[in-house]
PDB file of C-alpha atoms in Angstrom:
ATOM      1  CA  UNK H   1       0.000   0.000   0.000  1.00  0.00           C
ATOM      2  CA  UNK H   2       0.909   3.639  -0.225  1.00  0.00           C
ATOM      3  CA  UNK H   3       0.431   4.536   3.422  1.00  0.00           C
ATOM      4  CA  UNK H   4       2.719   4.679   6.432  1.00  0.00           C
ATOM      5  CA  UNK H   5       3.618   1.155   7.505  1.00  0.00           C
ATOM      6  CA  UNK H   6       4.570   0.219  11.061  1.00  0.00           C
ATOM      7  CA  UNK H   7       5.878  -3.048  12.399  1.00  0.00           C
ATOM      8  CA  UNK H   8       5.288  -5.010  14.432  1.00  0.00           C
ATOM      9  CA  UNK H   9       1.599  -4.204  14.991  1.00  0.00           C
ATOM     10  CA  UNK H  10       1.776  -5.699  18.465  1.00  0.00           C
ATOM     11  CA  UNK H  11       4.730  -6.201  20.749  1.00  0.00           C
ATOM     12  CA  UNK H  12       4.781  -7.795  24.176  1.00  0.00           C
ATOM     13  CA  UNK H  13       7.951  -7.524  26.226  1.00  0.00           C
ATOM     14  CA  UNK H  14       8.992  -8.179  29.765  1.00  0.00           C
ATOM     15  CA  UNK H  15      10.004  -5.277  31.947  1.00  0.00           C
ATOM     16  CA  UNK H  16      13.681  -4.555  31.425  1.00  0.00           C
ATOM     17  CA  UNK H  17      13.878  -5.815  27.856  1.00  0.00           C
ATOM     18  CA  UNK H  18      14.833  -3.620  24.915  1.00  0.00           C
ATOM     19  CA  UNK H  19      12.413  -3.146  22.019  1.00  0.00           C
ATOM     20  CA  UNK H  20      12.698  -1.705  18.511  1.00  0.00           C
ATOM     21  CA  UNK H  21       9.753  -0.359  16.548  1.00  0.00           C
ATOM     22  CA  UNK H  22       9.943   0.256  12.814  1.00  0.00           C
ATOM     23  CA  UNK H  23       8.312   2.858  10.610  1.00  0.00           C
ATOM     24  CA  UNK H  24       8.235   2.923   6.818  1.00  0.00           C
ATOM     25  CA  UNK H  25       6.992   6.370   5.745  1.00  0.00           C
ATOM     26  CA  UNK H  26       5.180   7.189   2.549  1.00  0.00           C
ATOM     27  CA  UNK H  27       7.680   7.139  -0.288  1.00  0.00           C
ATOM     28  CA  UNK H  28       9.176  10.558  -0.890  1.00  0.00           C
ATOM     29  CA  UNK H  29       8.028  12.041   2.400  1.00  0.00           C
ATOM     30  CA  UNK H  30      10.723  14.196   3.902  1.00  0.00           C
ATOM     31  CA  UNK H  31       9.470  14.578   7.464  1.00  0.00           C
ATOM     32  CA  UNK H  32       8.834  11.730   9.890  1.00  0.00           C
ATOM     33  CA  UNK H  33       7.275  11.962  13.333  1.00  0.00           C
ATOM     34  CA  UNK H  34       6.877   9.632  16.303  1.00  0.00           C
ATOM     35  CA  UNK H  35       4.025  10.006  18.782  1.00  0.00           C
ATOM     36  CA  UNK H  36       3.009   8.032  21.865  1.00  0.00           C
ATOM     37  CA  UNK H  37      -0.684   7.435  22.532  1.00  0.00           C
ATOM     38  CA  UNK H  38      -1.735   6.157  25.932  1.00  0.00           C
ATOM     39  CA  UNK H  39      -5.085   4.404  26.254  1.00  0.00           C
ATOM     40  CA  UNK H  40      -7.935   6.884  25.985  1.00  0.00           C
ATOM     41  CA  UNK H  41      -5.619   9.850  25.352  1.00  0.00           C
ATOM     42  CA  UNK H  42      -4.495  11.926  22.423  1.00  0.00           C
ATOM     43  CA  UNK H  43      -1.163  11.310  20.721  1.00  0.00           C
ATOM     44  CA  UNK H  44       1.813  12.980  22.369  1.00  0.00           C
ATOM     45  CA  UNK H  45       4.823  14.078  20.364  1.00  0.00           C
ATOM     46  CA  UNK H  46       8.106  12.251  20.869  1.00  0.00           C
ATOM     47  CA  UNK H  47      10.478  13.290  18.092  1.00  0.00           C
ATOM     48  CA  UNK H  48      10.749  14.275  14.453  1.00  0.00           C
ATOM     49  CA  UNK H  49      13.137  14.033  11.541  1.00  0.00           C
ATOM     50  CA  UNK H  50      13.652  15.972   8.386  1.00  0.00           C
ATOM     51  CA  UNK H  51      15.380  13.488   6.112  1.00  0.00           C
ATOM     52  CA  UNK H  52      18.042  11.915   8.350  1.00  0.00           C
ATOM     53  CA  UNK H  53      18.366  14.909  10.682  1.00  0.00           C
ATOM     54  CA  UNK H  54      16.596  14.686  14.029  1.00  0.00           C
ATOM     55  CA  UNK H  55      15.323  18.248  14.413  1.00  0.00           C
ATOM     56  CA  UNK H  56      13.274  17.925  17.576  1.00  0.00           C
ATOM     57  CA  UNK H  57      13.522  15.272  20.274  1.00  0.00           C
ATOM     58  CA  UNK H  58      11.979  17.334  23.035  1.00  0.00           C
ATOM     59  CA  UNK H  59       9.170  14.815  23.628  1.00  0.00           C
ATOM     60  CA  UNK H  60      11.312  11.774  24.359  1.00  0.00           C
ATOM     61  CA  UNK H  61      10.424  10.970  27.986  1.00  0.00           C
ATOM     62  CA  UNK H  62      13.822   9.659  29.089  1.00  0.00           C
ATOM     63  CA  UNK H  63      17.243   8.686  27.861  1.00  0.00           C
ATOM     64  CA  UNK H  64      15.903   5.141  27.465  1.00  0.00           C
ATOM     65  CA  UNK H  65      14.151   6.322  24.304  1.00  0.00           C
ATOM     66  CA  UNK H  66      15.985   7.104  21.116  1.00  0.00           C
ATOM     67  CA  UNK H  67      15.135   7.201  17.452  1.00  0.00           C
ATOM     68  CA  UNK H  68      17.096   7.083  14.253  1.00  0.00           C
ATOM     69  CA  UNK H  69      16.546   7.518  10.545  1.00  0.00           C
ATOM     70  CA  UNK H  70      20.001   6.898   9.108  1.00  0.00           C
ATOM     71  CA  UNK H  71      19.175   7.033   5.391  1.00  0.00           C
ATOM     72  CA  UNK H  72      16.310   9.472   5.543  1.00  0.00           C
ATOM     73  CA  UNK H  73      13.576   6.914   4.906  1.00  0.00           C
ATOM     74  CA  UNK H  74      12.880   4.079   7.385  1.00  0.00           C
ATOM     75  CA  UNK H  75      12.991   5.025  11.052  1.00  0.00           C
ATOM     76  CA  UNK H  76      13.407   2.968  14.198  1.00  0.00           C
ATOM     77  CA  UNK H  77      12.275   3.932  17.686  1.00  0.00           C
ATOM     78  CA  UNK H  78      14.201   2.053  20.329  1.00  0.00           C
ATOM     79  CA  UNK H  79      13.260   1.759  23.977  1.00  0.00           C
ATOM     80  CA  UNK H  80      15.842   0.345  26.342  1.00  0.00           C
ATOM     81  CA  UNK H  81      15.143  -1.277  29.720  1.00  0.00           C
ATOM     82  CA  UNK H  82      11.392  -1.045  29.188  1.00  0.00           C
ATOM     83  CA  UNK H  83       9.113  -0.092  32.081  1.00  0.00           C
ATOM     84  CA  UNK H  84       5.397  -0.726  32.532  1.00  0.00           C
ATOM     85  CA  UNK H  85       4.648   2.950  31.946  1.00  0.00           C
ATOM     86  CA  UNK H  86       6.043   2.550  28.418  1.00  0.00           C
ATOM     87  CA  UNK H  87       2.946   0.518  27.502  1.00  0.00           C
ATOM     88  CA  UNK H  88       1.145   2.513  24.824  1.00  0.00           C
ATOM     89  CA  UNK H  89       0.513   2.723  21.101  1.00  0.00           C
ATOM     90  CA  UNK H  90       3.441   4.226  19.239  1.00  0.00           C
ATOM     91  CA  UNK H  91       2.372   6.093  16.129  1.00  0.00           C
ATOM     92  CA  UNK H  92       4.512   7.140  13.226  1.00  0.00           C
ATOM     93  CA  UNK H  93       3.516   9.878  10.800  1.00  0.00           C
ATOM     94  CA  UNK H  94       5.114  11.331   7.701  1.00  0.00           C
ATOM     95  CA  UNK H  95       4.620  14.482   5.695  1.00  0.00           C
ATOM     96  CA  UNK H  96       5.730  15.500   2.266  1.00  0.00           C
ATOM     97  CA  UNK H  97       7.832  18.604   2.374  1.00  0.00           C
ATOM     98  CA  UNK H  98       9.396  20.503   5.261  1.00  0.00           C
ATOM     99  CA  UNK H  99       9.914  23.536   3.067  1.00  0.00           C
ATOM    100  CA  UNK H 100       6.174  24.100   2.911  1.00  0.00           C
ATOM    101  CA  UNK H 101       4.725  24.491   6.377  1.00  0.00           C
ATOM    102  CA  UNK H 102       1.553  22.832   7.579  1.00  0.00           C
ATOM    103  CA  UNK H 103       1.836  19.816   5.341  1.00  0.00           C
ATOM    104  CA  UNK H 104      -0.671  17.135   6.432  1.00  0.00           C
ATOM    105  CA  UNK H 105       0.772  14.449   8.652  1.00  0.00           C
ATOM    106  CA  UNK H 106      -0.243  10.956   7.547  1.00  0.00           C
ATOM    107  CA  UNK H 107      -0.305   8.393  10.339  1.00  0.00           C
ATOM    108  CA  UNK H 108       0.339   4.686  10.380  1.00  0.00           C
ATOM    109  CA  UNK H 109      -1.822   2.337  12.439  1.00  0.00           C
ATOM    110  CA  UNK H 110       0.750   2.163  15.197  1.00  0.00           C
ATOM    111  CA  UNK H 111       2.543  -0.455  17.246  1.00  0.00           C
ATOM    112  CA  UNK H 112       0.761  -1.482  20.424  1.00  0.00           C
ATOM    113  CA  UNK H 113       3.447  -2.102  23.030  1.00  0.00           C
ATOM    114  CA  UNK H 114       2.600  -4.005  26.194  1.00  0.00           C
ATOM    115  CA  UNK H 115       5.174  -4.339  28.959  1.00  0.00           C
ATOM    116  CA  UNK H 116       4.559  -7.145  31.421  1.00  0.00           C
TER     117      UNK H 116
ATOM    118  CA  UNK I   1       0.012  21.670  31.280  1.00  0.00           C
ATOM    119  CA  UNK I   2      -2.567  20.805  28.654  1.00  0.00           C
ATOM    120  CA  UNK I   3      -2.070  23.160  25.739  1.00  0.00           C
ATOM    121  CA  UNK I   4      -5.230  22.198  23.852  1.00  0.00           C
ATOM    122  CA  UNK I   5      -8.383  21.515  25.844  1.00  0.00           C
ATOM    123  CA  UNK I   6     -11.093  19.475  24.137  1.00  0.00           C
ATOM    124  CA  UNK I   7     -14.712  18.909  25.114  1.00  0.00           C
ATOM    125  CA  UNK I   8     -16.879  16.979  25.538  1.00  0.00           C
ATOM    126  CA  UNK I   9     -15.069  13.757  26.361  1.00  0.00           C
ATOM    127  CA  UNK I  10     -17.913  11.765  24.832  1.00  0.00           C
ATOM    128  CA  UNK I  11     -20.909  12.615  22.702  1.00  0.00           C
ATOM    129  CA  UNK I  12     -23.979  10.673  21.618  1.00  0.00           C
ATOM    130  CA  UNK I  13     -25.976  11.939  18.655  1.00  0.00           C
ATOM    131  CA  UNK I  14     -28.889  10.566  16.689  1.00  0.00           C
ATOM    132  CA  UNK I  15     -28.492   9.816  13.007  1.00  0.00           C
ATOM    133  CA  UNK I  16     -29.070  12.965  10.998  1.00  0.00           C
ATOM    134  CA  UNK I  17     -28.205  15.260  13.891  1.00  0.00           C
ATOM    135  CA  UNK I  18     -25.343  17.750  14.277  1.00  0.00           C
ATOM    136  CA  UNK I  19     -22.260  16.766  16.261  1.00  0.00           C
ATOM    137  CA  UNK I  20     -20.292  19.631  17.799  1.00  0.00           C
ATOM    138  CA  UNK I  21     -16.860  19.250  19.388  1.00  0.00           C
ATOM    139  CA  UNK I  22     -15.044  22.178  20.931  1.00  0.00           C
ATOM    140  CA  UNK I  23     -11.387  22.998  21.549  1.00  0.00           C
ATOM    141  CA  UNK I  24      -9.649  25.862  23.299  1.00  0.00           C
ATOM    142  CA  UNK I  25      -6.024  26.893  23.436  1.00  0.00           C
ATOM    143  CA  UNK I  26      -3.877  29.412  25.286  1.00  0.00           C
ATOM    144  CA  UNK I  27      -0.766  29.721  23.160  1.00  0.00           C
ATOM    145  CA  UNK I  28      -1.212  32.495  20.597  1.00  0.00           C
ATOM    146  CA  UNK I  29       1.800  31.157  18.715  1.00  0.00           C
ATOM    147  CA  UNK I  30      -0.315  28.319  17.331  1.00  0.00           C
ATOM    148  CA  UNK I  31      -1.026  28.918  13.643  1.00  0.00           C
ATOM    149  CA  UNK I  32      -2.445  25.678  12.277  1.00  0.00           C
ATOM    150  CA  UNK I  33      -5.381  23.689  13.645  1.00  0.00           C
ATOM    151  CA  UNK I  34      -6.184  20.249  12.175  1.00  0.00           C
ATOM    152  CA  UNK I  35      -8.866  17.786  13.184  1.00  0.00           C
ATOM    153  CA  UNK I  36      -8.223  14.061  13.095  1.00  0.00           C
ATOM    154  CA  UNK I  37     -10.595  11.091  13.119  1.00  0.00           C
ATOM    155  CA  UNK I  38      -9.502   7.804  14.651  1.00  0.00           C
ATOM    156  CA  UNK I  39     -11.226   4.427  14.484  1.00  0.00           C
ATOM    157  CA  UNK I  40     -10.315   1.658  16.955  1.00  0.00           C
ATOM    158  CA  UNK I  41      -7.056  -0.035  16.030  1.00  0.00           C
ATOM    159  CA  UNK I  42      -6.257   2.555  13.380  1.00  0.00           C
ATOM    160  CA  UNK I  43      -4.086   5.614  13.213  1.00  0.00           C
ATOM    161  CA  UNK I  44      -5.534   9.131  13.189  1.00  0.00           C
ATOM    162  CA  UNK I  45      -6.653  10.365   9.777  1.00  0.00           C
ATOM    163  CA  UNK I  46      -6.751  14.043   8.854  1.00  0.00           C
ATOM    164  CA  UNK I  47     -10.300  15.343   8.348  1.00  0.00           C
ATOM    165  CA  UNK I  48      -9.958  19.058   7.881  1.00  0.00           C
ATOM    166  CA  UNK I  49      -7.632  21.860   8.967  1.00  0.00           C
ATOM    167  CA  UNK I  50      -7.786  25.638   9.364  1.00  0.00           C
ATOM    168  CA  UNK I  51      -5.453  28.591   9.844  1.00  0.00           C
ATOM    169  CA  UNK I  52      -6.256  31.546  12.140  1.00  0.00           C
ATOM    170  CA  UNK I  53      -6.757  33.994   9.268  1.00  0.00           C
ATOM    171  CA  UNK I  54      -9.944  32.125   8.308  1.00  0.00           C
ATOM    172  CA  UNK I  55     -13.079  32.035  10.493  1.00  0.00           C
ATOM    173  CA  UNK I  56     -14.718  29.028   8.892  1.00  0.00           C
ATOM    174  CA  UNK I  57     -13.822  26.169   6.587  1.00  0.00           C
ATOM    175  CA  UNK I  58     -16.206  23.602   5.182  1.00  0.00           C
ATOM    176  CA  UNK I  59     -15.504  20.269   3.511  1.00  0.00           C
ATOM    177  CA  UNK I  60     -18.566  18.195   2.790  1.00  0.00           C
ATOM    178  CA  UNK I  61     -20.423  17.533   6.049  1.00  0.00           C
ATOM    179  CA  UNK I  62     -17.480  18.756   8.160  1.00  0.00           C
ATOM    180  CA  UNK I  63     -17.045  22.408   9.156  1.00  0.00           C
ATOM    181  CA  UNK I  64     -14.439  24.071  11.354  1.00  0.00           C
ATOM    182  CA  UNK I  65     -15.410  27.319  13.032  1.00  0.00           C
ATOM    183  CA  UNK I  66     -12.526  29.398  14.387  1.00  0.00           C
ATOM    184  CA  UNK I  67     -12.724  32.264  16.894  1.00  0.00           C
ATOM    185  CA  UNK I  68      -9.278  33.828  17.131  1.00  0.00           C
ATOM    186  CA  UNK I  69     -10.141  36.359  19.842  1.00  0.00           C
ATOM    187  CA  UNK I  70     -11.602  33.672  22.079  1.00  0.00           C
ATOM    188  CA  UNK I  71      -8.861  31.210  21.168  1.00  0.00           C
ATOM    189  CA  UNK I  72     -11.450  28.569  20.427  1.00  0.00           C
ATOM    190  CA  UNK I  73     -12.281  26.376  17.481  1.00  0.00           C
ATOM    191  CA  UNK I  74     -14.902  23.736  16.896  1.00  0.00           C
ATOM    192  CA  UNK I  75     -15.786  20.884  14.569  1.00  0.00           C
ATOM    193  CA  UNK I  76     -19.347  20.552  13.336  1.00  0.00           C
ATOM    194  CA  UNK I  77     -20.471  17.325  11.678  1.00  0.00           C
ATOM    195  CA  UNK I  78     -23.716  17.857   9.826  1.00  0.00           C
ATOM    196  CA  UNK I  79     -26.162  15.026   9.104  1.00  0.00           C
ATOM    197  CA  UNK I  80     -24.191  12.707  11.396  1.00  0.00           C
ATOM    198  CA  UNK I  81     -24.113   9.062  10.315  1.00  0.00           C
ATOM    199  CA  UNK I  82     -23.377   5.851  12.243  1.00  0.00           C
ATOM    200  CA  UNK I  83     -20.198   5.552  10.175  1.00  0.00           C
ATOM    201  CA  UNK I  84     -18.994   8.788  11.787  1.00  0.00           C
ATOM    202  CA  UNK I  85     -18.764   6.983  15.133  1.00  0.00           C
ATOM    203  CA  UNK I  86     -15.109   7.362  16.069  1.00  0.00           C
ATOM    204  CA  UNK I  87     -12.815   9.367  18.308  1.00  0.00           C
ATOM    205  CA  UNK I  88     -12.050  12.895  17.137  1.00  0.00           C
ATOM    206  CA  UNK I  89      -8.957  14.873  18.071  1.00  0.00           C
ATOM    207  CA  UNK I  90      -8.267  18.538  17.633  1.00  0.00           C
ATOM    208  CA  UNK I  91      -4.648  19.583  17.361  1.00  0.00           C
ATOM    209  CA  UNK I  92      -2.512  22.671  17.017  1.00  0.00           C
ATOM    210  CA  UNK I  93       0.933  23.572  15.758  1.00  0.00           C
ATOM    211  CA  UNK I  94       3.272  26.453  16.583  1.00  0.00           C
ATOM    212  CA  UNK I  95       4.231  28.962  13.945  1.00  0.00           C
ATOM    213  CA  UNK I  96       7.910  28.584  13.165  1.00  0.00           C
ATOM    214  CA  UNK I  97      10.135  25.958  14.693  1.00  0.00           C
ATOM    215  CA  UNK I  98       9.079  22.357  15.041  1.00  0.00           C
ATOM    216  CA  UNK I  99       6.283  20.901  12.933  1.00  0.00           C
ATOM    217  CA  UNK I 100       5.071  18.808  15.882  1.00  0.00           C
ATOM    218  CA  UNK I 101       1.343  18.631  16.618  1.00  0.00           C
ATOM    219  CA  UNK I 102      -0.156  19.154  20.078  1.00  0.00           C
ATOM    220  CA  UNK I 103      -3.337  17.105  20.449  1.00  0.00           C
ATOM    221  CA  UNK I 104      -6.425  17.404  22.611  1.00  0.00           C
ATOM    222  CA  UNK I 105      -7.511  14.423  24.655  1.00  0.00           C
ATOM    223  CA  UNK I 106     -10.175  13.368  22.185  1.00  0.00           C
ATOM    224  CA  UNK I 107     -13.950  13.076  21.946  1.00  0.00           C
ATOM    225  CA  UNK I 108     -15.593   9.715  21.472  1.00  0.00           C
ATOM    226  CA  UNK I 109     -18.562  10.220  19.172  1.00  0.00           C
ATOM    227  CA  UNK I 110     -21.362   7.678  18.940  1.00  0.00           C
ATOM    228  CA  UNK I 111     -24.036   8.176  16.296  1.00  0.00           C
ATOM    229  CA  UNK I 112     -27.089   6.045  16.956  1.00  0.00           C
ATOM    230  CA  UNK I 113     -29.039   4.726  13.958  1.00  0.00           C
TER     231      UNK I 113
END
């Protein structure tokens, strides 16, 4: 399909394990965003990239979270030493062109992370 | 600190009725206000968006009304249908700087047949 693809769709991990979540943006989209959505809440911003540059990581909740987009397309969000409070849906979004502001952000269906 | 306040938390409307969801913000640096629709198990999908230099924008059955002086904006869904049953989020973005969106907490809309 032509949309944002996230994998895995579901991830269960034990507390203390490391996890990696993948996002494949829409082809040609320059900007890529990660959001965290707790149950019954709105998405909360984590970080965003323009091509391979991470321009804003102000929403990452701790140094256990980091994201990368080494070639400016696929991105990985990594969470080290997971805690129960990390349980949430992690959403990825992409948009076409950073040079034009207010481009629509297109979301994937997310990865539901459960920490036991 | 919640930057975008959304109400009501839940809303039940009869088929054919008008659904109204309200949002308020404090930060006058916001310059872009989208609305997203989310179905269970799916990601948010953009419905409609507005900038503060426009007081109203309509797309099909969906209308955004924007009151810059009151720092409020609302989504109206005309002729609501059962297929509109979903959670709706308002959002806002700062002018300049990061393109990140700040979301409200969402409104769960149920349209009864």
